[in-house]
Amino acid sequence: MSWSKLTLAVFLLIPASWTRVSRLNSAIDLAEESYAKAEYEQSVTNHQILIDEFGYASPELDYNQGLSNQYAEKVDEASGYFDKASIAPNKMLASFAFNQGGVILGNKKEYEPALSKFKSALIQDPNNEVARHNYELLARWLQRDQERKDQEDNKPDPSDFAKRKKAEADRMVEQFRFKDALNLMNEALQQDETVAAYQDFITSLQEITEIDEK
């Protein structure tokens, strides 16, 4: 190949490269714009174009695509992208990805796996205050829920006496005689410990009575 032809070939390649870079930058801008406008379905599509048409790949893109899918209510797809982003070398980004994965699991009532995600988020970045809040809140809720279940398991079966007193109290409640119903149940509890089976009912009466007396 002569120098003249080589030079021509180089000059012909440069515009093509410039065109691709320009198109890529435009696609990135479009993806960012659709997300900023809360057009999440379109944001999913625009981010997918970066992957399919440009072969663009990065943990940041995975995280952004995860958010777009999450807010578009495509939680299974979002979880996959957050899992990919959670192995990012950038610890802060990985922490954010773990946290979002935990949010999705928590919304699906998969509480123990969600707690594990929040813990992983804090391991990646101990300064992630959102993940810390989520972890502490869920941990406390799980503890209280377990305590409540333990109390339920340990509740005695109400005796016939306890059932009669509960029925009497129910009739008083129907007449809006909450304080009388509370006094009845407390007196019955002193006579028969199985009345404790209705502790939630007694607690509710106590709360209503306190409100009425204010």
CSV table of C-alpha atoms in Angstrom, one decimal:
chain,number,residue,atom,x,y,z
A,1,MET,CA,0.0,0.0,0.0
A,2,SER,CA,1.3,3.4,-1.0
A,3,TRP,CA,1.7,6.2,1.6
A,4,SER,CA,-1.1,8.1,-0.1
A,5,LYS,CA,-3.6,5.2,0.2
A,6,LEU,CA,-2.6,4.6,3.8
A,7,THR,CA,-3.1,8.2,4.7
A,8,LEU,CA,-6.5,8.1,3.0
A,9,ALA,CA,-7.5,5.0,5.0
A,10,VAL,CA,-6.6,6.6,8.3
A,11,PHE,CA,-8.6,9.7,7.4
A,12,LEU,CA,-11.6,7.6,6.5
A,13,LEU,CA,-11.5,5.7,9.8
A,14,ILE,CA,-11.3,8.7,12.0
A,15,PRO,CA,-14.8,10.1,11.2
A,16,ALA,CA,-16.3,6.7,11.8
A,17,SER,CA,-14.7,6.6,15.3
A,18,TRP,CA,-15.9,10.1,16.0
A,19,THR,CA,-19.4,9.2,15.0
A,20,ARG,CA,-19.5,6.2,17.3
A,21,VAL,CA,-18.2,8.3,20.2
A,22,SER,CA,-20.7,11.0,19.5
A,23,ARG,CA,-23.6,8.4,19.3
A,24,LEU,CA,-22.4,6.8,22.6
A,25,ASN,CA,-22.3,10.1,24.4
A,26,SER,CA,-25.8,11.0,23.1
A,27,ALA,CA,-27.1,7.6,24.3
A,28,ILE,CA,-25.5,8.2,27.7
A,29,ASP,CA,-27.1,11.6,27.9
A,30,LEU,CA,-30.5,10.2,26.9
A,31,ALA,CA,-30.3,7.5,29.6
A,32,GLU,CA,-29.4,10.0,32.2
A,33,GLU,CA,-32.1,12.4,31.1
A,34,SER,CA,-34.9,9.8,31.2
A,35,TYR,CA,-33.9,8.7,34.7
A,36,ALA,CA,-33.7,12.4,35.9
A,37,LYS,CA,-37.3,12.9,34.6
A,38,ALA,CA,-38.5,9.8,36.4
A,39,GLU,CA,-39.4,8.2,33.1
A,40,TYR,CA,-38.3,4.8,34.4
A,41,GLU,CA,-39.6,2.5,31.7
A,42,GLN,CA,-37.9,4.7,29.1
A,43,SER,CA,-34.8,4.8,31.3
A,44,VAL,CA,-34.6,1.0,31.3
A,45,THR,CA,-34.8,1.0,27.5
A,46,ASN,CA,-32.2,3.7,27.2
A,47,HIS,CA,-29.8,2.0,29.5
A,48,GLN,CA,-30.3,-1.3,27.7
A,49,ILE,CA,-29.3,0.4,24.4
A,50,LEU,CA,-26.0,1.2,25.9
A,51,ILE,CA,-25.5,-2.5,26.7
A,52,ASP,CA,-26.9,-4.0,23.5
A,53,GLU,CA,-25.8,-1.5,20.8
A,54,PHE,CA,-22.6,-0.2,22.2
A,55,GLY,CA,-21.4,-3.1,24.3
A,56,TYR,CA,-21.0,-0.6,27.2
A,57,ALA,CA,-20.4,-2.2,30.5
A,58,SER,CA,-19.6,-0.9,33.9
A,59,PRO,CA,-20.6,-1.3,37.6
A,60,GLU,CA,-22.1,2.2,37.4
A,61,LEU,CA,-24.3,1.2,34.5
A,62,ASP,CA,-25.4,-1.9,36.3
A,63,TYR,CA,-26.4,0.2,39.3
A,64,ASN,CA,-28.2,2.8,37.2
A,65,GLN,CA,-30.0,0.1,35.4
A,66,GLY,CA,-30.9,-1.5,38.7
A,67,LEU,CA,-32.4,1.7,39.9
A,68,SER,CA,-34.3,2.2,36.7
A,69,ASN,CA,-35.8,-1.3,36.9
A,70,GLN,CA,-36.6,-0.9,40.6
A,71,TYR,CA,-38.6,2.3,40.1
A,72,ALA,CA,-40.2,0.8,37.0
A,73,GLU,CA,-41.4,-2.0,39.4
A,74,LYS,CA,-39.3,-4.7,37.7
A,75,VAL,CA,-37.8,-5.8,41.0
A,76,ASP,CA,-36.4,-9.2,39.8
A,77,GLU,CA,-34.5,-7.5,37.0
A,78,ALA,CA,-33.4,-4.8,39.4
A,79,SER,CA,-32.0,-7.4,41.9
A,80,GLY,CA,-29.9,-8.9,39.2
A,81,TYR,CA,-28.3,-5.6,38.3
A,82,PHE,CA,-27.7,-4.7,41.9
A,83,ASP,CA,-26.0,-8.1,42.5
A,84,LYS,CA,-23.6,-7.3,39.6
A,85,ALA,CA,-22.9,-3.8,40.9
A,86,SER,CA,-22.3,-5.1,44.4
A,87,ILE,CA,-19.0,-6.7,43.3
A,88,ALA,CA,-17.7,-3.3,42.0
A,89,PRO,CA,-14.1,-2.4,43.1
A,90,ASN,CA,-15.6,0.9,44.2
A,91,LYS,CA,-16.6,0.2,47.8
A,92,MET,CA,-19.1,3.0,48.0
A,93,LEU,CA,-20.9,1.9,44.9
A,94,ALA,CA,-20.9,-1.7,46.1
A,95,SER,CA,-22.4,-0.6,49.4
A,96,PHE,CA,-25.2,1.3,47.6
A,97,ALA,CA,-25.9,-1.7,45.5
A,98,PHE,CA,-26.1,-4.0,48.5
A,99,ASN,CA,-28.4,-1.6,50.3
A,100,GLN,CA,-30.8,-1.4,47.3
A,101,GLY,CA,-30.9,-5.1,47.1
A,102,GLY,CA,-31.8,-5.2,50.8
A,103,VAL,CA,-34.6,-2.7,50.2
A,104,ILE,CA,-36.1,-5.0,47.5
A,105,LEU,CA,-35.9,-8.1,49.7
A,106,GLY,CA,-37.4,-6.2,52.6
A,107,ASN,CA,-40.4,-5.1,50.5
A,108,LYS,CA,-40.8,-8.7,49.5
A,109,LYS,CA,-40.9,-9.5,53.3
A,110,GLU,CA,-37.7,-11.6,53.0
A,111,TYR,CA,-36.4,-10.0,56.1
A,112,GLU,CA,-33.4,-12.2,57.1
A,113,PRO,CA,-31.9,-12.0,53.6
A,114,ALA,CA,-32.6,-8.2,53.5
A,115,LEU,CA,-30.8,-7.8,56.9
A,116,SER,CA,-27.8,-9.7,55.4
A,117,LYS,CA,-27.7,-7.3,52.4
A,118,PHE,CA,-27.7,-4.3,54.7
A,119,LYS,CA,-24.9,-5.8,56.8
A,120,SER,CA,-22.9,-6.4,53.6
A,121,ALA,CA,-23.5,-2.8,52.6
A,122,LEU,CA,-22.0,-1.6,55.9
A,123,ILE,CA,-19.0,-4.0,55.5
A,124,GLN,CA,-18.3,-2.4,52.1
A,125,ASP,CA,-18.8,1.2,53.4
A,126,PRO,CA,-19.2,1.7,57.2
A,127,ASN,CA,-20.1,5.4,56.5
A,128,ASN,CA,-23.2,4.4,54.5
A,129,GLU,CA,-25.8,6.0,56.9
A,130,VAL,CA,-28.8,4.9,54.8
A,131,ALA,CA,-27.7,1.3,55.0
A,132,ARG,CA,-27.0,1.7,58.8
A,133,HIS,CA,-30.4,3.1,59.4
A,134,ASN,CA,-32.0,0.3,57.4
A,135,TYR,CA,-30.0,-2.4,59.2
A,136,GLU,CA,-30.7,-1.1,62.7
A,137,LEU,CA,-34.4,-0.5,61.9
A,138,LEU,CA,-34.9,-4.0,60.5
A,139,ALA,CA,-32.8,-5.6,63.2
A,140,ARG,CA,-34.9,-4.0,66.0
A,141,TRP,CA,-38.1,-4.9,64.2
A,142,LEU,CA,-37.1,-8.6,63.8
A,143,GLN,CA,-36.1,-8.7,67.5
A,144,ARG,CA,-39.5,-7.3,68.6
A,145,ASP,CA,-41.3,-9.6,66.2
A,146,GLN,CA,-39.5,-12.6,67.7
A,147,GLU,CA,-40.4,-11.4,71.2
A,148,ARG,CA,-44.0,-11.0,70.2
A,149,LYS,CA,-44.0,-14.6,68.7
A,150,ASP,CA,-42.5,-15.9,71.9
A,151,GLN,CA,-45.2,-14.2,73.9
A,152,GLU,CA,-47.9,-15.7,71.7
A,153,ASP,CA,-46.4,-19.1,72.1
A,154,ASN,CA,-46.3,-18.8,75.9
A,155,LYS,CA,-49.8,-17.5,76.3
A,156,PRO,CA,-52.0,-19.8,78.3
A,157,ASP,CA,-55.3,-21.2,77.0
A,158,PRO,CA,-58.1,-19.2,78.5
A,159,SER,CA,-60.3,-21.0,81.0
A,160,ASP,CA,-64.1,-21.0,80.8
A,161,PHE,CA,-64.1,-18.2,83.4
A,162,ALA,CA,-61.7,-16.1,81.3
A,163,LYS,CA,-63.9,-16.6,78.2
A,164,ARG,CA,-67.0,-15.5,80.1
A,165,LYS,CA,-65.2,-12.4,81.4
A,166,LYS,CA,-64.0,-11.6,77.9
A,167,ALA,CA,-67.5,-11.9,76.5
A,168,GLU,CA,-68.8,-9.5,79.2
A,169,ALA,CA,-66.0,-7.1,78.4
A,170,ASP,CA,-66.9,-7.3,74.7
A,171,ARG,CA,-70.5,-6.3,75.5
A,172,MET,CA,-69.2,-3.3,77.5
A,173,VAL,CA,-67.1,-2.2,74.6
A,174,GLU,CA,-70.1,-2.4,72.3
A,175,GLN,CA,-71.7,0.2,74.7
A,176,PHE,CA,-68.5,2.3,74.7
A,177,ARG,CA,-67.9,1.5,78.3
A,178,PHE,CA,-64.1,1.0,77.8
A,179,LYS,CA,-63.1,1.8,81.4
A,180,ASP,CA,-65.6,-0.6,82.8
A,181,ALA,CA,-64.4,-3.3,80.4
A,182,LEU,CA,-60.8,-2.6,81.5
A,183,ASN,CA,-61.6,-2.8,85.2
A,184,LEU,CA,-63.5,-6.1,84.6
A,185,MET,CA,-60.6,-7.7,82.8
A,186,ASN,CA,-58.0,-6.5,85.3
A,187,GLU,CA,-60.1,-7.9,88.2
A,188,ALA,CA,-60.6,-11.1,86.3
A,189,LEU,CA,-56.8,-11.4,85.7
A,190,GLN,CA,-56.2,-11.2,89.5
A,191,GLN,CA,-58.6,-14.1,89.9
A,192,ASP,CA,-57.4,-16.3,87.0
A,193,GLU,CA,-54.0,-16.0,85.3
A,194,THR,CA,-55.3,-17.5,82.1
A,195,VAL,CA,-57.1,-14.2,81.4
A,196,ALA,CA,-53.6,-13.2,80.3
A,197,ALA,CA,-54.5,-14.9,77.0
A,198,TYR,CA,-56.4,-11.6,76.2
A,199,GLN,CA,-53.4,-9.3,77.1
A,200,ASP,CA,-53.6,-7.6,73.7
A,201,PHE,CA,-57.3,-6.8,74.3
A,202,ILE,CA,-56.5,-5.5,77.8
A,203,THR,CA,-53.6,-3.3,76.4
A,204,SER,CA,-56.0,-1.8,73.8
A,205,LEU,CA,-58.5,-1.0,76.5
A,206,GLN,CA,-55.8,0.6,78.5
A,207,GLU,CA,-54.7,2.8,75.6
A,208,ILE,CA,-58.3,3.8,74.8
A,209,THR,CA,-59.0,4.7,78.4
A,210,GLU,CA,-55.9,6.9,78.6
A,211,ILE,CA,-57.0,8.8,75.5
A,212,ASP,CA,-60.5,9.3,76.8
A,213,GLU,CA,-59.2,10.6,80.1
A,214,LYS,CA,-57.0,13.3,78.5
